[in-house]
PDB file of C-alpha atoms in Angstrom:
ATOM      1  CA  MET A   1     381.899  94.556  29.279  1.00 44.00           C
ATOM      2  CA  GLU A   2     378.244  94.574  28.147  1.00 45.00           C
ATOM      3  CA  PHE A   3     376.405  91.333  28.980  1.00 45.00           C
ATOM      4  CA  PHE A   4     372.795  92.131  28.074  1.00 47.00           C
ATOM      5  CA  PRO A   5     373.071  91.191  24.345  1.00 55.00           C
ATOM      6  CA  LEU A   6     373.697  87.618  25.524  1.00 51.00           C
ATOM      7  CA  LEU A   7     370.009  87.387  26.395  1.00 52.00           C
ATOM      8  CA  GLU A   8     369.204  87.472  22.687  1.00 56.00           C
ATOM      9  CA  LEU A   9     371.209  84.274  22.101  1.00 50.00           C
ATOM     10  CA  PRO A  10     369.744  80.758  22.346  1.00 56.00           C
ATOM     11  CA  GLU A  11     369.766  79.402  25.885  1.00 57.00           C
ATOM     12  CA  GLU A  12     372.316  76.684  25.087  1.00 58.00           C
ATOM     13  CA  ILE A  13     374.720  79.349  23.770  1.00 55.00           C
ATOM     14  CA  GLN A  14     374.175  81.420  26.899  1.00 56.00           C
ATOM     15  CA  ALA A  15     375.080  78.364  28.972  1.00 59.00           C
ATOM     16  CA  VAL A  16     378.338  77.920  27.044  1.00 59.00           C
ATOM     17  CA  VAL A  17     379.192  81.602  27.590  1.00 57.00           C
ATOM     18  CA  VAL A  18     378.631  81.198  31.329  1.00 56.00           C
ATOM     19  CA  GLU A  19     380.875  78.124  31.422  1.00 58.00           C
ATOM     20  CA  ARG A  20     383.612  79.969  29.527  1.00 57.00           C
ATOM     21  CA  ALA A  21     383.332  82.911  31.915  1.00 56.00           C
ATOM     22  CA  ALA A  22     383.671  80.553  34.879  1.00 54.00           C
ATOM     23  CA  HIS A  23     386.720  78.981  33.267  1.00 56.00           C
ATOM     24  CA  ASN A  24     388.326  82.406  32.758  1.00 55.00           C
ATOM     25  CA  SER A  25     387.928  83.774  36.272  1.00 56.00           C
ATOM     26  CA  ILE A  26     385.625  84.133  39.231  1.00 58.00           C
ATOM     27  CA  GLN A  27     385.382  87.862  38.479  1.00 58.00           C
ATOM     28  CA  ASP A  28     384.014  87.168  34.982  1.00 59.00           C
ATOM     29  CA  LEU A  29     381.445  84.720  36.338  1.00 58.00           C
ATOM     30  CA  TYR A  30     380.235  87.161  38.963  1.00 58.00           C
ATOM     31  CA  GLY A  31     380.087  89.924  36.344  1.00 58.00           C
ATOM     32  CA  LEU A  32     377.719  87.789  34.293  1.00 56.00           C
ATOM     33  CA  LYS A  33     375.776  86.828  37.383  1.00 59.00           C
ATOM     34  CA  ALA A  34     375.177  90.483  38.262  1.00 54.00           C
ATOM     35  CA  SER A  35     374.174  91.497  34.730  1.00 58.00           C
ATOM     36  CA  SER A  36     370.600  90.200  34.747  1.00 57.00           C
ATOM     37  CA  ARG A  37     368.201  87.830  36.455  1.00 62.00           C
ATOM     38  CA  SER A  38     368.380  85.236  33.680  1.00 57.00           C
ATOM     39  CA  MET A  39     372.192  85.318  33.720  1.00 58.00           C
ATOM     40  CA  LYS A  40     372.083  84.863  37.491  1.00 59.00           C
ATOM     41  CA  VAL A  41     369.955  81.749  37.042  1.00 55.00           C
ATOM     42  CA  LEU A  42     372.382  80.357  34.464  1.00 56.00           C
ATOM     43  CA  ALA A  43     375.410  81.205  36.584  1.00 55.00           C
ATOM     44  CA  GLU A  44     373.959  79.422  39.601  1.00 59.00           C
ATOM     45  CA  ARG A  45     372.886  76.233  37.860  1.00 56.00           C
ATOM     46  CA  ARG A  46     374.544  72.984  38.825  1.00 55.00           C
ATOM     47  CA  GLY A  47     377.790  72.337  36.982  1.00 61.00           C
ATOM     48  CA  VAL A  48     379.043  75.895  36.553  1.00 68.00           C
ATOM     49  CA  TYR A  49     381.262  75.784  39.632  1.00 75.00           C
ATOM     50  CA  HIS A  50     383.082  72.825  38.135  1.00 76.00           C
ATOM     51  CA  PHE A  51     384.854  75.209  35.748  1.00 76.00           C
ATOM     52  CA  LEU A  52     386.176  77.773  38.247  1.00 80.00           C
ATOM     53  CA  ASP A  53     389.870  77.919  39.073  1.00 85.00           C
ATOM     54  CA  VAL A  54     389.770  79.065  42.680  1.00 83.00           C
ATOM     55  CA  LEU A  55     393.538  79.610  42.610  1.00 84.00           C
ATOM     56  CA  SER A  56     393.034  82.394  40.061  1.00 77.00           C
ATOM     57  CA  VAL A  57     392.120  84.551  43.067  1.00 70.00           C
ATOM     58  CA  PRO A  58     394.834  85.350  45.660  1.00 64.00           C
ATOM     59  CA  TRP A  59     394.389  82.859  48.502  1.00 58.00           C
ATOM     60  CA  GLY A  60     394.865  85.596  51.067  1.00 52.00           C
ATOM     61  CA  LEU A  61     391.495  87.112  50.078  1.00 53.00           C
ATOM     62  CA  ASN A  62     389.878  84.386  52.172  1.00 66.00           C
ATOM     63  CA  MET A  63     387.397  82.978  49.656  1.00 72.00           C
ATOM     64  CA  PRO A  64     384.044  82.057  51.276  1.00 77.00           C
ATOM     65  CA  TYR A  65     383.827  78.526  52.625  1.00 81.00           C
ATOM     66  CA  GLU A  66     380.436  78.050  50.939  1.00 80.00           C
ATOM     67  CA  LEU A  67     381.907  78.794  47.509  1.00 78.00           C
ATOM     68  CA  LEU A  68     384.820  76.399  47.994  1.00 85.00           C
ATOM     69  CA  LYS A  69     382.513  73.631  49.185  1.00 87.00           C
ATOM     70  CA  ALA A  70     380.131  74.201  46.258  1.00 83.00           C
ATOM     71  CA  CYS A  71     383.062  73.913  43.865  1.00 85.00           C
ATOM     72  CA  TYR A  72     384.367  70.778  45.555  1.00 92.00           C
ATOM     73  CA  ASP A  73     380.916  69.149  45.548  1.00 90.00           C
ATOM     74  CA  GLU A  74     380.846  69.539  41.763  1.00 86.00           C
ATOM     75  CA  GLY A  75     384.248  67.892  41.313  1.00 92.00           C
ATOM     76  CA  ASN A  76     386.029  71.169  40.616  1.00 92.00           C
ATOM     77  CA  PRO A  77     389.658  70.227  39.737  1.00 94.00           C
ATOM     78  CA  SER A  78     391.246  73.184  41.534  1.00 92.00           C
ATOM     79  CA  THR A  79     389.535  72.317  44.832  1.00 93.00           C
ATOM     80  CA  LEU A  80     390.368  68.617  44.388  1.00 95.00           C
ATOM     81  CA  TYR A  81     393.980  69.730  43.976  1.00 95.00           C
ATOM     82  CA  ILE A  82     393.966  72.008  47.028  1.00 91.00           C
ATOM     83  CA  LYS A  83     392.418  69.337  49.219  1.00 93.00           C
ATOM     84  CA  GLY A  84     394.780  66.672  47.877  1.00 94.00           C
ATOM     85  CA  VAL A  85     397.816  68.842  48.620  1.00 91.00           C
ATOM     86  CA  GLN A  86     396.685  69.527  52.170  1.00 89.00           C
ATOM     87  CA  PHE A  87     395.819  65.898  52.832  1.00 91.00           C
ATOM     88  CA  PHE A  88     399.145  64.590  51.541  1.00 91.00           C
ATOM     89  CA  TYR A  89     401.604  67.268  52.624  1.00 87.00           C
ATOM     90  CA  SER A  90     400.097  68.747  55.771  1.00 84.00           C
ATOM     91  CA  LEU A  91     397.919  66.013  57.265  1.00 85.00           C
ATOM     92  CA  ASP A  92     399.979  62.957  56.180  1.00 86.00           C
ATOM     93  CA  LEU A  93     396.853  61.376  54.667  1.00 91.00           C
ATOM     94  CA  HIS A  94     398.867  60.036  51.765  1.00 93.00           C
ATOM     95  CA  VAL A  95     396.468  57.621  50.057  1.00 96.00           C
ATOM     96  CA  GLU A  96     393.587  60.081  50.129  1.00 96.00           C
ATOM     97  CA  GLY A  97     395.788  62.994  49.099  1.00 95.00           C
ATOM     98  CA  LEU A  98     397.301  61.174  46.123  1.00 96.00           C
ATOM     99  CA  SER A  99     393.868  60.038  44.997  1.00 97.00           C
ATOM    100  CA  LEU A 100     392.531  63.612  45.039  1.00 97.00           C
ATOM    101  CA  MET A 101     395.577  64.982  43.211  1.00 97.00           C
ATOM    102  CA  LYS A 102     395.272  62.243  40.580  1.00 97.00           C
ATOM    103  CA  ARG A 103     391.589  63.066  40.011  1.00 97.00           C
ATOM    104  CA  ALA A 104     392.523  66.698  39.447  1.00 97.00           C
ATOM    105  CA  ALA A 105     395.420  65.681  37.184  1.00 97.00           C
ATOM    106  CA  ASP A 106     393.196  63.337  35.177  1.00 97.00           C
ATOM    107  CA  ALA A 107     390.842  66.280  34.646  1.00 94.00           C
ATOM    108  CA  GLY A 108     393.742  68.141  33.006  1.00 94.00           C
ATOM    109  CA  TYR A 109     394.399  70.677  35.776  1.00 95.00           C
ATOM    110  CA  GLU A 110     398.016  71.685  35.075  1.00 95.00           C
ATOM    111  CA  ARG A 111     399.058  72.409  38.657  1.00 95.00           C
ATOM    112  CA  ALA A 112     397.807  68.970  39.666  1.00 97.00           C
ATOM    113  CA  VAL A 113     399.498  67.213  36.732  1.00 97.00           C
ATOM    114  CA  TYR A 114     402.826  68.725  37.829  1.00 97.00           C
ATOM    115  CA  THR A 115     402.417  68.273  41.597  1.00 96.00           C
ATOM    116  CA  HIS A 116     401.122  64.719  41.247  1.00 97.00           C
ATOM    117  CA  ALA A 117     404.122  63.800  39.066  1.00 97.00           C
ATOM    118  CA  MET A 118     406.579  65.377  41.517  1.00 96.00           C
ATOM    119  CA  THR A 119     404.907  63.647  44.449  1.00 95.00           C
ATOM    120  CA  ARG A 120     404.961  60.219  42.821  1.00 95.00           C
ATOM    121  CA  ALA A 121     408.626  60.595  41.879  1.00 94.00           C
ATOM    122  CA  ILE A 122     409.802  61.793  45.300  1.00 91.00           C
ATOM    123  CA  PHE A 123     407.762  59.531  47.536  1.00 91.00           C
ATOM    124  CA  GLU A 124     407.261  56.424  45.392  1.00 91.00           C
ATOM    125  CA  GLY A 125     410.181  56.582  42.961  1.00 88.00           C
ATOM    126  CA  GLU A 126     407.860  56.577  39.931  1.00 90.00           C
ATOM    127  CA  GLY A 127     409.013  58.821  37.106  1.00 89.00           C
ATOM    128  CA  LYS A 128     406.423  57.719  34.537  1.00 92.00           C
ATOM    129  CA  TYR A 129     404.088  60.598  35.391  1.00 94.00           C
ATOM    130  CA  PHE A 130     406.595  63.110  34.019  1.00 95.00           C
ATOM    131  CA  ASP A 131     405.304  62.121  30.583  1.00 92.00           C
ATOM    132  CA  GLY A 132     402.048  63.926  31.349  1.00 93.00           C
ATOM    133  CA  ILE A 133     403.807  67.295  31.603  1.00 94.00           C
ATOM    134  CA  PRO A 134     404.564  68.944  28.243  1.00 91.00           C
ATOM    135  CA  PHE A 135     408.354  69.298  28.292  1.00 89.00           C
ATOM    136  CA  GLU A 136     408.252  72.846  26.932  1.00 90.00           C
ATOM    137  CA  SER A 137     405.881  73.835  29.774  1.00 93.00           C
ATOM    138  CA  VAL A 138     407.705  72.243  32.730  1.00 94.00           C
ATOM    139  CA  ASP A 139     409.518  75.433  33.735  1.00 91.00           C
ATOM    140  CA  MET A 140     406.396  77.604  33.510  1.00 94.00           C
ATOM    141  CA  ILE A 141     404.093  75.202  35.372  1.00 95.00           C
ATOM    142  CA  GLY A 142     406.743  74.486  38.008  1.00 94.00           C
ATOM    143  CA  LYS A 143     407.194  78.173  38.749  1.00 92.00           C
ATOM    144  CA  LEU A 144     403.399  78.590  38.919  1.00 91.00           C
ATOM    145  CA  VAL A 145     403.028  75.737  41.427  1.00 92.00           C
ATOM    146  CA  ARG A 146     405.928  76.917  43.583  1.00 89.00           C
ATOM    147  CA  SER A 147     404.840  80.570  43.506  1.00 85.00           C
ATOM    148  CA  VAL A 148     401.658  80.010  45.517  1.00 79.00           C
ATOM    149  CA  LYS A 149     402.145  81.193  49.083  1.00 70.00           C
ATOM    150  CA  TRP A 150     399.298  79.952  51.187  1.00 63.00           C
ATOM    151  CA  GLY A 151     400.025  81.982  54.330  1.00 53.00           C
ATOM    152  CA  TRP A 152     398.652  81.555  57.838  1.00 47.00           C
ATOM    153  CA  GLY A 153     401.150  79.189  59.413  1.00 44.00           C
ATOM    154  CA  LEU A 154     402.457  76.746  56.838  1.00 52.00           C
ATOM    155  CA  TRP A 155     403.063  73.185  57.840  1.00 61.00           C
ATOM    156  CA  HIS A 156     404.955  70.344  56.194  1.00 70.00           C
ATOM    157  CA  GLY A 157     404.414  66.917  57.710  1.00 69.00           C
ATOM    158  CA  ASP A 158     407.309  64.788  58.966  1.00 78.00           C
ATOM    159  CA  TYR A 159     406.866  62.507  55.950  1.00 81.00           C
ATOM    160  CA  PHE A 160     407.787  65.375  53.632  1.00 82.00           C
ATOM    161  CA  ARG A 161     410.767  66.516  55.677  1.00 81.00           C
ATOM    162  CA  ASP A 162     412.185  62.987  55.941  1.00 85.00           C
ATOM    163  CA  HIS A 163     411.916  62.348  52.201  1.00 85.00           C
ATOM    164  CA  LYS A 164     413.391  65.742  51.415  1.00 83.00           C
ATOM    165  CA  VAL A 165     416.547  64.849  53.359  1.00 84.00           C
ATOM    166  CA  LEU A 166     416.761  61.388  51.777  1.00 84.00           C
ATOM    167  CA  PHE A 167     416.247  62.674  48.243  1.00 83.00           C
ATOM    168  CA  ILE A 168     418.870  65.392  48.592  1.00 80.00           C
ATOM    169  CA  CYS A 169     421.377  62.953  50.105  1.00 80.00           C
ATOM    170  CA  PHE A 170     420.956  60.450  47.276  1.00 82.00           C
ATOM    171  CA  PHE A 171     420.600  62.682  44.234  1.00 82.00           C
ATOM    172  CA  MET A 172     422.258  66.054  44.818  1.00 79.00           C
ATOM    173  CA  SER A 173     425.802  64.695  44.586  1.00 79.00           C
ATOM    174  CA  SER A 174     425.071  62.798  41.358  1.00 82.00           C
ATOM    175  CA  PHE A 175     423.644  65.964  39.822  1.00 81.00           C
ATOM    176  CA  TYR A 176     426.858  67.873  40.471  1.00 78.00           C
ATOM    177  CA  ARG A 177     429.099  64.962  39.440  1.00 81.00           C
ATOM    178  CA  CYS A 178     427.417  64.515  36.077  1.00 83.00           C
ATOM    179  CA  GLN A 179     429.349  66.239  33.287  1.00 83.00           C
ATOM    180  CA  CYS A 180     426.326  66.612  31.007  1.00 82.00           C
ATOM    181  CA  ALA A 181     426.366  70.432  30.866  1.00 69.00           C
ATOM    182  CA  ASN A 182     428.543  73.443  31.398  1.00 68.00           C
ATOM    183  CA  LEU A 183     428.890  74.240  35.075  1.00 66.00           C
ATOM    184  CA  VAL A 184     428.400  77.786  36.243  1.00 64.00           C
ATOM    185  CA  ARG A 185     430.989  78.326  38.937  1.00 60.00           C
ATOM    186  CA  ARG A 186     429.551  78.687  42.431  1.00 56.00           C
ATOM    187  CA  GLN A 187     431.219  78.756  45.789  1.00 48.00           C
ATOM    188  CA  CYS A 188     428.927  76.035  47.058  1.00 52.00           C
ATOM    189  CA  HIS A 189     427.217  73.250  45.109  1.00 52.00           C
ATOM    190  CA  CYS A 190     424.088  72.920  47.186  1.00 54.00           C
ATOM    191  CA  LEU A 191     420.302  72.955  47.244  1.00 56.00           C
ATOM    192  CA  TRP A 192     420.014  76.739  46.978  1.00 55.00           C
ATOM    193  CA  HIS A 193     422.148  77.061  43.853  1.00 63.00           C
ATOM    194  CA  ILE A 194     420.848  74.095  41.870  1.00 68.00           C
ATOM    195  CA  ASP A 195     418.720  76.204  39.517  1.00 64.00           C
ATOM    196  CA  VAL A 196     421.703  78.347  38.460  1.00 61.00           C
ATOM    197  CA  THR A 197     424.524  75.791  38.518  1.00 69.00           C
ATOM    198  CA  LYS A 198     424.173  74.187  35.068  1.00 74.00           C
ATOM    199  CA  ASP A 199     423.207  75.621  31.719  1.00 73.00           C
ATOM    200  CA  ASP A 200     420.355  74.299  29.541  1.00 76.00           C
ATOM    201  CA  ASN A 201     422.438  71.488  28.007  1.00 81.00           C
ATOM    202  CA  MET A 202     421.976  69.138  30.956  1.00 84.00           C
ATOM    203  CA  CYS A 203     420.850  65.551  30.392  1.00 89.00           C
ATOM    204  CA  ASN A 204     417.268  64.407  30.970  1.00 89.00           C
ATOM    205  CA  ARG A 205     418.111  62.824  34.340  1.00 88.00           C
ATOM    206  CA  CYS A 206     419.750  65.986  35.680  1.00 87.00           C
ATOM    207  CA  PHE A 207     416.901  68.102  34.314  1.00 89.00           C
ATOM    208  CA  TRP A 208     414.353  66.190  36.374  1.00 92.00           C
ATOM    209  CA  ILE A 209     416.604  66.035  39.459  1.00 89.00           C
ATOM    210  CA  LYS A 210     416.831  69.826  39.296  1.00 87.00           C
ATOM    211  CA  GLU A 211     413.052  70.154  38.943  1.00 91.00           C
ATOM    212  CA  LEU A 212     412.415  67.787  41.842  1.00 91.00           C
ATOM    213  CA  VAL A 213     414.883  69.594  44.092  1.00 87.00           C
ATOM    214  CA  LEU A 214     413.293  72.953  43.241  1.00 88.00           C
ATOM    215  CA  PHE A 215     409.947  71.441  44.242  1.00 91.00           C
ATOM    216  CA  LEU A 216     411.377  70.194  47.533  1.00 87.00           C
ATOM    217  CA  ARG A 217     413.026  73.548  48.147  1.00 84.00           C
ATOM    218  CA  ASP A 218     410.185  75.928  47.341  1.00 85.00           C
ATOM    219  CA  PHE A 219     406.838  74.127  47.433  1.00 87.00           C
ATOM    220  CA  GLU A 220     404.463  75.112  50.231  1.00 79.00           C
ATOM    221  CA  PRO A 221     401.411  73.053  51.226  1.00 73.00           C
ATOM    222  CA  ILE A 222     398.118  74.670  52.106  1.00 67.00           C
ATOM    223  CA  SER A 223     397.789  76.137  55.573  1.00 62.00           C
ATOM    224  CA  LEU A 224     396.052  74.087  58.223  1.00 57.00           C
ATOM    225  CA  LEU A 225     394.003  77.177  59.078  1.00 59.00           C
ATOM    226  CA  ARG A 226     391.970  76.525  55.909  1.00 74.00           C
ATOM    227  CA  ASP A 227     390.841  73.002  56.799  1.00 82.00           C
ATOM    228  CA  THR A 228     389.683  71.243  53.634  1.00 88.00           C
ATOM    229  CA  ARG A 229     388.332  68.301  55.661  1.00 88.00           C
ATOM    230  CA  LYS A 230     385.209  70.432  56.190  1.00 84.00           C
ATOM    231  CA  TRP A 231     384.382  70.434  52.466  1.00 82.00           C
TER     232      TRP A 231
END
């Protein structure tokens, strides 16, 4: 991509281009930053790091601590989300973790909207936050959230493990008893088969039970080896 023609645009337009590049990916932002001295100045101004999605880069690439802290200091939603997840799920700092996830969700960060809603439903019994997730996007966002593999020694706190057992004990049997949809025959009606047990005609309650159980089954919190308390 050729960036030099951007220098002919008004400065306020250049600033918008830099923000859009940051929103697209870290690679695009750094491409602009390397294109010229004036673009470097724009790319390094305060506020640009707010737009980066640090989860657009594989976590295993070990993103520099300085970059993550700079993003967090500017209220970057993806770093608020990462820190909130670690605080709640790995460090058992539940009030602080929920607050950080909610800030990221309120900023419109889709992963946070989904994870915050799941967390509130599982640990506080509040289903009202499901309304913030577009119904047609639940499957896509859920798979995106559950697909992230943080690596480096994952750790769920006891609070998570205890609630996982309680939730499955109370809700799994009602999911399989409900006659709302056609059952796909399985040898065992259990946690591991819940996503392939019923067809798409299930009722709203069973739909969300399935989504919550998939979250409990597959979600991984951030590794303790990347300690977000240092941000």
